[in-house]
PDB file of C-alpha atoms in Angstrom:
ATOM      1  CA  UNK A1449     100.717 115.536  65.991  1.00  0.00           C
ATOM      2  CA  UNK A1450      96.997 114.441  64.369  1.00  0.00           C
ATOM      3  CA  UNK A1451      94.399 116.107  66.273  1.00  0.00           C
ATOM      4  CA  UNK A1452      91.165 114.023  67.776  1.00  0.00           C
ATOM      5  CA  UNK A1453      87.918 114.891  68.761  1.00  0.00           C
ATOM      6  CA  UNK A1454      85.934 112.252  71.123  1.00  0.00           C
ATOM      7  CA  UNK A1455      82.688 111.807  72.534  1.00  0.00           C
ATOM      8  CA  UNK A1456      81.460 110.913  76.018  1.00  0.00           C
ATOM      9  CA  UNK A1457      78.331 109.447  77.427  1.00  0.00           C
ATOM     10  CA  UNK A1458      78.189 111.135  80.571  1.00  0.00           C
ATOM     11  CA  UNK A1459      74.694 111.004  81.570  1.00  0.00           C
ATOM     12  CA  UNK A1460      73.546 112.656  84.945  1.00  0.00           C
ATOM     13  CA  UNK A1461      77.191 114.545  85.157  1.00  0.00           C
ATOM     14  CA  UNK A1462      77.271 118.311  85.835  1.00  0.00           C
ATOM     15  CA  UNK A1463      79.095 120.979  84.369  1.00  0.00           C
ATOM     16  CA  UNK A1464      81.032 121.100  87.438  1.00  0.00           C
ATOM     17  CA  UNK A1465      82.116 117.265  87.444  1.00  0.00           C
ATOM     18  CA  UNK A1466      83.233 117.721  83.643  1.00  0.00           C
ATOM     19  CA  UNK A1467      85.121 120.798  84.100  1.00  0.00           C
ATOM     20  CA  UNK A1468      86.767 118.893  87.043  1.00  0.00           C
ATOM     21  CA  UNK A1469      87.605 115.695  84.291  1.00  0.00           C
ATOM     22  CA  UNK A1470      89.142 117.876  82.155  1.00  0.00           C
ATOM     23  CA  UNK A1471      91.341 119.708  84.700  1.00  0.00           C
ATOM     24  CA  UNK A1472      92.700 116.289  85.849  1.00  0.00           C
ATOM     25  CA  UNK A1473      93.522 115.649  81.932  1.00  0.00           C
ATOM     26  CA  UNK A1474      95.840 118.462  81.818  1.00  0.00           C
ATOM     27  CA  UNK A1475      97.323 117.686  84.989  1.00  0.00           C
ATOM     28  CA  UNK A1476      98.801 114.315  83.686  1.00  0.00           C
ATOM     29  CA  UNK A1477      98.818 115.147  79.593  1.00  0.00           C
ATOM     30  CA  UNK A1478     102.253 116.321  79.648  1.00  0.00           C
ATOM     31  CA  UNK A1479     103.228 112.588  80.847  1.00  0.00           C
ATOM     32  CA  UNK A1480     102.085 111.466  77.539  1.00  0.00           C
ATOM     33  CA  UNK A1481     102.652 113.696  75.090  1.00  0.00           C
ATOM     34  CA  UNK A1482      99.330 114.843  74.541  1.00  0.00           C
ATOM     35  CA  UNK A1483      97.651 118.298  74.843  1.00  0.00           C
ATOM     36  CA  UNK A1484      93.966 118.353  75.875  1.00  0.00           C
ATOM     37  CA  UNK A1485      92.933 121.942  73.716  1.00  0.00           C
ATOM     38  CA  UNK A1486      89.613 122.349  74.751  1.00  0.00           C
ATOM     39  CA  UNK A1487      85.970 120.456  75.364  1.00  0.00           C
ATOM     40  CA  UNK A1488      82.017 121.059  74.806  1.00  0.00           C
ATOM     41  CA  UNK A1489      79.778 119.806  77.400  1.00  0.00           C
ATOM     42  CA  UNK A1490      75.965 119.265  76.154  1.00  0.00           C
ATOM     43  CA  UNK A1491      74.000 119.104  79.750  1.00  0.00           C
ATOM     44  CA  UNK A1492      70.601 118.419  78.213  1.00  0.00           C
ATOM     45  CA  UNK A1493      71.985 114.989  76.613  1.00  0.00           C
ATOM     46  CA  UNK A1494      74.553 114.205  79.002  1.00  0.00           C
ATOM     47  CA  UNK A1495      77.435 114.479  76.220  1.00  0.00           C
ATOM     48  CA  UNK A1496      81.199 115.801  76.553  1.00  0.00           C
ATOM     49  CA  UNK A1497      83.215 116.599  73.175  1.00  0.00           C
ATOM     50  CA  UNK A1498      87.119 116.398  73.877  1.00  0.00           C
ATOM     51  CA  UNK A1499      89.590 118.278  71.480  1.00  0.00           C
ATOM     52  CA  UNK A1500      93.133 116.738  71.926  1.00  0.00           C
ATOM     53  CA  UNK A1501      96.719 117.166  70.095  1.00  0.00           C
ATOM     54  CA  UNK A1502      97.778 113.208  70.356  1.00  0.00           C
ATOM     55  CA  UNK A1503      99.956 110.775  68.580  1.00  0.00           C
ATOM     56  CA  UNK A1504      97.497 108.422  67.992  1.00  0.00           C
ATOM     57  CA  UNK A1505      93.696 107.936  69.744  1.00  0.00           C
ATOM     58  CA  UNK A1506      94.983 105.172  71.840  1.00  0.00           C
ATOM     59  CA  UNK A1507      97.360 107.602  73.622  1.00  0.00           C
ATOM     60  CA  UNK A1508      94.281 110.264  73.897  1.00  0.00           C
ATOM     61  CA  UNK A1509      92.346 107.542  75.774  1.00  0.00           C
ATOM     62  CA  UNK A1510      94.852 106.209  77.625  1.00  0.00           C
ATOM     63  CA  UNK A1511      95.047 109.971  79.595  1.00  0.00           C
ATOM     64  CA  UNK A1512      91.253 109.876  79.987  1.00  0.00           C
ATOM     65  CA  UNK A1513      91.949 106.371  81.492  1.00  0.00           C
ATOM     66  CA  UNK A1514      94.392 107.171  84.173  1.00  0.00           C
ATOM     67  CA  UNK A1515      92.821 110.702  85.163  1.00  0.00           C
ATOM     68  CA  UNK A1516      89.516 110.181  85.791  1.00  0.00           C
ATOM     69  CA  UNK A1517      88.117 106.451  84.198  1.00  0.00           C
ATOM     70  CA  UNK A1518      85.988 108.323  81.526  1.00  0.00           C
ATOM     71  CA  UNK A1519      86.989 106.765  78.421  1.00  0.00           C
ATOM     72  CA  UNK A1520      85.453 108.349  74.915  1.00  0.00           C
ATOM     73  CA  UNK A1521      82.953 106.193  73.260  1.00  0.00           C
ATOM     74  CA  UNK A1522      83.673 107.510  69.950  1.00  0.00           C
ATOM     75  CA  UNK A1523      87.318 109.367  68.631  1.00  0.00           C
ATOM     76  CA  UNK A1524      87.952 110.994  65.385  1.00  0.00           C
ATOM     77  CA  UNK A1525      90.360 112.544  63.626  1.00  0.00           C
ATOM     78  CA  UNK A1526      89.572 115.804  62.727  1.00  0.00           C
ATOM     79  CA  UNK A1527      91.321 118.964  61.062  1.00  0.00           C
ATOM     80  CA  UNK A1528      91.668 122.485  63.532  1.00  0.00           C
ATOM     81  CA  UNK A1529      90.213 124.528  60.647  1.00  0.00           C
ATOM     82  CA  UNK A1530      86.971 122.486  60.277  1.00  0.00           C
ATOM     83  CA  UNK A1531      86.342 122.627  64.064  1.00  0.00           C
ATOM     84  CA  UNK A1532      87.263 126.397  64.083  1.00  0.00           C
ATOM     85  CA  UNK A1533      84.491 127.092  61.250  1.00  0.00           C
ATOM     86  CA  UNK A1534      81.816 124.630  62.719  1.00  0.00           C
ATOM     87  CA  UNK A1535      82.201 125.294  66.666  1.00  0.00           C
ATOM     88  CA  UNK A1536      84.364 128.625  66.911  1.00  0.00           C
ATOM     89  CA  UNK A1537      87.280 127.912  68.632  1.00  0.00           C
ATOM     90  CA  UNK A1538      89.373 125.422  69.041  1.00  0.00           C
ATOM     91  CA  UNK A1539      91.069 126.487  72.956  1.00  0.00           C
ATOM     92  CA  UNK A1540      90.015 126.953  76.231  1.00  0.00           C
ATOM     93  CA  UNK A1541      87.123 129.479  77.226  1.00  0.00           C
ATOM     94  CA  UNK A1542      88.525 132.205  79.721  1.00  0.00           C
ATOM     95  CA  UNK A1543      88.007 130.565  83.269  1.00  0.00           C
ATOM     96  CA  UNK A1544      89.314 127.183  81.878  1.00  0.00           C
ATOM     97  CA  UNK A1545      87.890 124.506  84.202  1.00  0.00           C
ATOM     98  CA  UNK A1546      85.348 126.200  85.692  1.00  0.00           C
ATOM     99  CA  UNK A1547      82.582 125.013  83.830  1.00  0.00           C
ATOM    100  CA  UNK A1548      82.210 128.350  81.622  1.00  0.00           C
ATOM    101  CA  UNK A1549      82.571 125.831  78.663  1.00  0.00           C
ATOM    102  CA  UNK A1550      79.359 124.214  78.942  1.00  0.00           C
ATOM    103  CA  UNK A1551      77.464 127.115  77.936  1.00  0.00           C
ATOM    104  CA  UNK A1552      78.492 125.601  74.228  1.00  0.00           C
ATOM    105  CA  UNK A1553      76.844 122.203  73.782  1.00  0.00           C
ATOM    106  CA  UNK A1554      78.855 121.505  70.774  1.00  0.00           C
ATOM    107  CA  UNK A1555      75.208 120.964  69.209  1.00  0.00           C
ATOM    108  CA  UNK A1556      75.131 122.869  65.402  1.00  0.00           C
ATOM    109  CA  UNK A1557      72.665 123.309  62.736  1.00  0.00           C
ATOM    110  CA  UNK A1558      74.170 122.971  59.215  1.00  0.00           C
ATOM    111  CA  UNK A1559      72.714 125.122  56.281  1.00  0.00           C
ATOM    112  CA  UNK A1560      73.442 124.538  52.623  1.00  0.00           C
ATOM    113  CA  UNK A1561      72.679 126.580  49.980  1.00  0.00           C
ATOM    114  CA  UNK A1562      72.570 126.154  45.893  1.00  0.00           C
ATOM    115  CA  UNK A1563      71.949 128.183  42.813  1.00  0.00           C
ATOM    116  CA  UNK A1564      69.251 126.288  41.543  1.00  0.00           C
ATOM    117  CA  UNK A1565      70.575 125.863  37.257  1.00  0.00           C
ATOM    118  CA  UNK A1566      73.757 127.047  37.711  1.00  0.00           C
ATOM    119  CA  UNK A1567      75.274 124.994  35.210  1.00  0.00           C
ATOM    120  CA  UNK A1568      72.509 126.449  32.606  1.00  0.00           C
ATOM    121  CA  UNK A1569      73.387 130.247  33.643  1.00  0.00           C
ATOM    122  CA  UNK A1570      76.923 129.755  32.890  1.00  0.00           C
ATOM    123  CA  UNK A1571      76.281 128.205  29.822  1.00  0.00           C
ATOM    124  CA  UNK A1572      73.920 130.994  28.489  1.00  0.00           C
ATOM    125  CA  UNK A1573      75.606 133.807  30.041  1.00  0.00           C
ATOM    126  CA  UNK A1574      79.173 133.101  29.738  1.00  0.00           C
ATOM    127  CA  UNK A1575      81.834 132.852  32.830  1.00  0.00           C
ATOM    128  CA  UNK A1576      82.170 136.133  33.425  1.00  0.00           C
ATOM    129  CA  UNK A1577      78.599 137.170  34.014  1.00  0.00           C
ATOM    130  CA  UNK A1578      77.921 133.851  35.796  1.00  0.00           C
ATOM    131  CA  UNK A1579      80.834 134.943  38.315  1.00  0.00           C
ATOM    132  CA  UNK A1580      79.256 138.012  38.999  1.00  0.00           C
ATOM    133  CA  UNK A1581      75.765 136.459  40.006  1.00  0.00           C
ATOM    134  CA  UNK A1582      77.447 133.861  42.146  1.00  0.00           C
ATOM    135  CA  UNK A1583      78.977 136.774  43.730  1.00  0.00           C
ATOM    136  CA  UNK A1584      75.811 138.561  44.406  1.00  0.00           C
ATOM    137  CA  UNK A1585      74.591 134.865  46.102  1.00  0.00           C
ATOM    138  CA  UNK A1586      77.566 134.873  48.346  1.00  0.00           C
ATOM    139  CA  UNK A1587      76.846 138.632  49.549  1.00  0.00           C
ATOM    140  CA  UNK A1588      73.287 137.842  50.194  1.00  0.00           C
ATOM    141  CA  UNK A1589      74.135 134.967  52.216  1.00  0.00           C
ATOM    142  CA  UNK A1590      77.059 136.006  53.915  1.00  0.00           C
ATOM    143  CA  UNK A1591      74.930 139.223  54.742  1.00  0.00           C
ATOM    144  CA  UNK A1592      72.255 137.101  56.290  1.00  0.00           C
ATOM    145  CA  UNK A1593      74.408 134.732  58.021  1.00  0.00           C
ATOM    146  CA  UNK A1594      75.862 137.968  59.807  1.00  0.00           C
ATOM    147  CA  UNK A1595      72.731 138.945  61.240  1.00  0.00           C
ATOM    148  CA  UNK A1596      71.496 135.009  62.153  1.00  0.00           C
ATOM    149  CA  UNK A1597      74.998 134.172  64.039  1.00  0.00           C
ATOM    150  CA  UNK A1598      75.588 132.033  61.497  1.00  0.00           C
ATOM    151  CA  UNK A1599      79.344 130.948  60.517  1.00  0.00           C
ATOM    152  CA  UNK A1600      80.525 130.159  56.807  1.00  0.00           C
ATOM    153  CA  UNK A1601      82.076 126.872  56.657  1.00  0.00           C
ATOM    154  CA  UNK A1602      82.895 126.785  53.384  1.00  0.00           C
ATOM    155  CA  UNK A1603      82.193 127.828  49.769  1.00  0.00           C
ATOM    156  CA  UNK A1604      80.931 124.924  47.433  1.00  0.00           C
ATOM    157  CA  UNK A1605      81.399 126.856  43.918  1.00  0.00           C
ATOM    158  CA  UNK A1606      77.616 127.536  43.423  1.00  0.00           C
ATOM    159  CA  UNK A1607      76.349 127.655  47.051  1.00  0.00           C
ATOM    160  CA  UNK A1608      77.540 128.288  50.753  1.00  0.00           C
ATOM    161  CA  UNK A1609      77.633 125.858  53.962  1.00  0.00           C
ATOM    162  CA  UNK A1610      77.515 127.392  57.214  1.00  0.00           C
ATOM    163  CA  UNK A1611      76.877 126.294  60.845  1.00  0.00           C
ATOM    164  CA  UNK A1612      74.355 127.679  63.460  1.00  0.00           C
ATOM    165  CA  UNK A1613      74.595 127.286  67.621  1.00  0.00           C
ATOM    166  CA  UNK A1614      70.482 126.428  67.157  1.00  0.00           C
ATOM    167  CA  UNK A1615      68.196 125.009  64.498  1.00  0.00           C
ATOM    168  CA  UNK A1616      66.042 128.408  65.554  1.00  0.00           C
ATOM    169  CA  UNK A1617      68.717 130.744  64.276  1.00  0.00           C
ATOM    170  CA  UNK A1618      69.327 128.437  61.206  1.00  0.00           C
ATOM    171  CA  UNK A1619      65.901 128.334  60.159  1.00  0.00           C
ATOM    172  CA  UNK A1620      65.878 132.318  60.923  1.00  0.00           C
ATOM    173  CA  UNK A1621      68.451 132.501  58.277  1.00  0.00           C
ATOM    174  CA  UNK A1622      67.005 130.352  55.821  1.00  0.00           C
ATOM    175  CA  UNK A1623      64.183 132.715  55.699  1.00  0.00           C
ATOM    176  CA  UNK A1624      65.835 135.692  55.616  1.00  0.00           C
ATOM    177  CA  UNK A1625      68.054 134.515  52.731  1.00  0.00           C
ATOM    178  CA  UNK A1626      64.790 133.247  50.554  1.00  0.00           C
ATOM    179  CA  UNK A1627      63.281 136.570  51.404  1.00  0.00           C
ATOM    180  CA  UNK A1628      66.264 138.669  50.229  1.00  0.00           C
ATOM    181  CA  UNK A1629      66.415 136.886  46.963  1.00  0.00           C
ATOM    182  CA  UNK A1630      62.663 137.414  46.481  1.00  0.00           C
ATOM    183  CA  UNK A1631      63.892 141.310  46.603  1.00  0.00           C
ATOM    184  CA  UNK A1632      66.720 140.743  44.547  1.00  0.00           C
ATOM    185  CA  UNK A1633      64.889 139.252  41.754  1.00  0.00           C
ATOM    186  CA  UNK A1634      62.021 141.969  42.071  1.00  0.00           C
ATOM    187  CA  UNK A1635      64.815 144.829  40.826  1.00  0.00           C
ATOM    188  CA  UNK A1636      67.223 142.378  38.521  1.00  0.00           C
ATOM    189  CA  UNK A1637      66.407 141.110  34.926  1.00  0.00           C
ATOM    190  CA  UNK A1638      68.710 137.991  35.622  1.00  0.00           C
ATOM    191  CA  UNK A1639      67.051 136.357  38.680  1.00  0.00           C
ATOM    192  CA  UNK A1640      68.551 134.167  40.833  1.00  0.00           C
ATOM    193  CA  UNK A1641      66.709 130.928  42.728  1.00  0.00           C
ATOM    194  CA  UNK A1642      68.173 129.347  45.814  1.00  0.00           C
ATOM    195  CA  UNK A1643      67.491 125.970  47.193  1.00  0.00           C
ATOM    196  CA  UNK A1644      68.678 125.553  51.149  1.00  0.00           C
ATOM    197  CA  UNK A1645      68.800 122.529  53.184  1.00  0.00           C
ATOM    198  CA  UNK A1646      69.079 121.775  56.765  1.00  0.00           C
ATOM    199  CA  UNK A1647      69.884 119.340  59.602  1.00  0.00           C
ATOM    200  CA  UNK A1648      71.758 119.576  62.908  1.00  0.00           C
ATOM    201  CA  UNK A1649      73.149 117.163  65.152  1.00  0.00           C
ATOM    202  CA  UNK A1650      76.649 116.887  67.301  1.00  0.00           C
ATOM    203  CA  UNK A1651      80.113 117.008  66.335  1.00  0.00           C
ATOM    204  CA  UNK A1652      81.066 113.277  66.608  1.00  0.00           C
ATOM    205  CA  UNK A1653      78.022 110.991  65.639  1.00  0.00           C
ATOM    206  CA  UNK A1654      78.724 106.866  65.189  1.00  0.00           C
ATOM    207  CA  UNK A1655      82.472 106.900  64.263  1.00  0.00           C
ATOM    208  CA  UNK A1656      81.872 109.915  61.102  1.00  0.00           C
ATOM    209  CA  UNK A1657      83.730 112.792  60.156  1.00  0.00           C
ATOM    210  CA  UNK A1658      83.215 115.907  61.809  1.00  0.00           C
ATOM    211  CA  UNK A1659      79.357 116.649  61.576  1.00  0.00           C
ATOM    212  CA  UNK A1660      79.499 113.749  59.252  1.00  0.00           C
ATOM    213  CA  UNK A1661      75.999 112.391  59.170  1.00  0.00           C
ATOM    214  CA  UNK A1662      74.761 116.113  59.897  1.00  0.00           C
ATOM    215  CA  UNK A1663      76.087 117.749  56.879  1.00  0.00           C
ATOM    216  CA  UNK A1664      75.182 114.940  54.374  1.00  0.00           C
ATOM    217  CA  UNK A1665      71.627 114.858  55.093  1.00  0.00           C
ATOM    218  CA  UNK A1666      71.872 118.859  54.679  1.00  0.00           C
ATOM    219  CA  UNK A1667      73.263 118.747  51.587  1.00  0.00           C
ATOM    220  CA  UNK A1668      70.986 115.724  50.113  1.00  0.00           C
ATOM    221  CA  UNK A1669      68.034 117.982  51.452  1.00  0.00           C
ATOM    222  CA  UNK A1670      69.092 120.765  49.922  1.00  0.00           C
ATOM    223  CA  UNK A1671      69.559 119.174  46.622  1.00  0.00           C
ATOM    224  CA  UNK A1672      66.175 117.659  46.842  1.00  0.00           C
ATOM    225  CA  UNK A1673      64.557 121.103  47.122  1.00  0.00           C
ATOM    226  CA  UNK A1674      62.854 122.825  44.595  1.00  0.00           C
ATOM    227  CA  UNK A1675      63.727 126.528  43.495  1.00  0.00           C
ATOM    228  CA  UNK A1676      62.950 128.727  46.240  1.00  0.00           C
ATOM    229  CA  UNK A1677      62.332 126.103  48.443  1.00  0.00           C
ATOM    230  CA  UNK A1678      63.710 125.375  52.182  1.00  0.00           C
ATOM    231  CA  UNK A1679      63.828 121.917  53.118  1.00  0.00           C
ATOM    232  CA  UNK A1680      64.669 121.261  56.684  1.00  0.00           C
ATOM    233  CA  UNK A1681      65.060 117.717  58.592  1.00  0.00           C
ATOM    234  CA  UNK A1682      62.529 116.011  60.862  1.00  0.00           C
ATOM    235  CA  UNK A1683      65.391 116.910  63.909  1.00  0.00           C
ATOM    236  CA  UNK A1684      65.377 120.776  62.812  1.00  0.00           C
ATOM    237  CA  UNK A1685      61.603 120.535  63.318  1.00  0.00           C
ATOM    238  CA  UNK A1686      61.402 119.054  66.521  1.00  0.00           C
ATOM    239  CA  UNK A1687      64.283 121.796  67.884  1.00  0.00           C
ATOM    240  CA  UNK A1688      62.535 124.680  66.625  1.00  0.00           C
ATOM    241  CA  UNK A1689      59.506 123.713  68.739  1.00  0.00           C
ATOM    242  CA  UNK A1690      56.868 125.193  66.816  1.00  0.00           C
ATOM    243  CA  UNK A1691      54.865 124.404  63.550  1.00  0.00           C
ATOM    244  CA  UNK A1692      54.334 127.730  62.651  1.00  0.00           C
ATOM    245  CA  UNK A1693      57.163 127.998  59.917  1.00  0.00           C
ATOM    246  CA  UNK A1694      56.604 124.743  58.194  1.00  0.00           C
ATOM    247  CA  UNK A1695      54.342 124.479  55.515  1.00  0.00           C
ATOM    248  CA  UNK A1696      54.091 120.426  55.216  1.00  0.00           C
ATOM    249  CA  UNK A1697      56.066 117.331  55.225  1.00  0.00           C
ATOM    250  CA  UNK A1698      56.940 114.472  53.164  1.00  0.00           C
ATOM    251  CA  UNK A1699      59.455 111.659  52.735  1.00  0.00           C
ATOM    252  CA  UNK A1700      62.274 112.053  50.506  1.00  0.00           C
ATOM    253  CA  UNK A1701      64.413 109.589  48.348  1.00  0.00           C
ATOM    254  CA  UNK A1702      68.038 110.941  49.076  1.00  0.00           C
ATOM    255  CA  UNK A1703      71.387 109.725  47.626  1.00  0.00           C
ATOM    256  CA  UNK A1704      73.026 107.741  49.869  1.00  0.00           C
ATOM    257  CA  UNK A1705      70.183 106.969  52.282  1.00  0.00           C
ATOM    258  CA  UNK A1706      68.527 103.648  52.092  1.00  0.00           C
ATOM    259  CA  UNK A1707      65.292 104.891  53.371  1.00  0.00           C
ATOM    260  CA  UNK A1708      63.055 107.499  52.210  1.00  0.00           C
ATOM    261  CA  UNK A1709      63.848 110.537  54.711  1.00  0.00           C
ATOM    262  CA  UNK A1710      61.245 112.537  56.339  1.00  0.00           C
ATOM    263  CA  UNK A1711      61.556 116.307  56.045  1.00  0.00           C
ATOM    264  CA  UNK A1712      59.563 119.603  56.171  1.00  0.00           C
ATOM    265  CA  UNK A1713      59.376 122.399  53.938  1.00  0.00           C
ATOM    266  CA  UNK A1714      60.004 125.694  55.297  1.00  0.00           C
ATOM    267  CA  UNK A1715      57.084 128.407  55.007  1.00  0.00           C
ATOM    268  CA  UNK A1716      58.753 131.782  54.175  1.00  0.00           C
ATOM    269  CA  UNK A1717      57.050 133.777  51.682  1.00  0.00           C
ATOM    270  CA  UNK A1718      54.964 136.484  53.293  1.00  0.00           C
TER     271      UNK A1718
END
């Protein structure tokens, strides 16, 4: 059966109330041939996200409707591998229904890296040497991810997409990556210059794919960044709660966006 993730707007709900509703879903799911795998609760914004194995979207909604009446406002089909890559789990935590899941709001920051001039690098150095440099990039980025609670989502060929539990962690990792490449370039005749883009958001946003808008914005900001730059979205800037890591702001024309997008350049040198 397909896997779905839905979003509920439950302003004012408590983690205990959401946990109780989840237990009610579990209590009648077998009648509909549905399995509620887990959920995430964003107490600050009053949103809950459910992960469901169901024949179709409407059947999943029927369970919600009968169990407690909290029908989802958005439902999207997702891949379990993508959910696990972004969110780190695809089933209930120990202590299911006790409110333990509320510790994870499901909100994630997304980071893209990209090797500047990778096509030219391959043409100039040949496939073998260029592949060695891509592997060097991968090693540096993955080492920084492990130090900043980052989770690799996928390799893009000449970069990496990763997810973080907070914008602060993503910015911290981006800074570490650029500083690591600064050291790499000081010790190697063939330099690697990286650009990075950052955005943050919820798993389900306006019937998009899983983190669809967030992924698209982070990728476009990465493409708009110059060599050795980090561009962060306005959301990331606001969620970090401090301006001391951001040098300046500007509006960028990004592919696929009708209006210029406000972004902040992150200061990392020194």
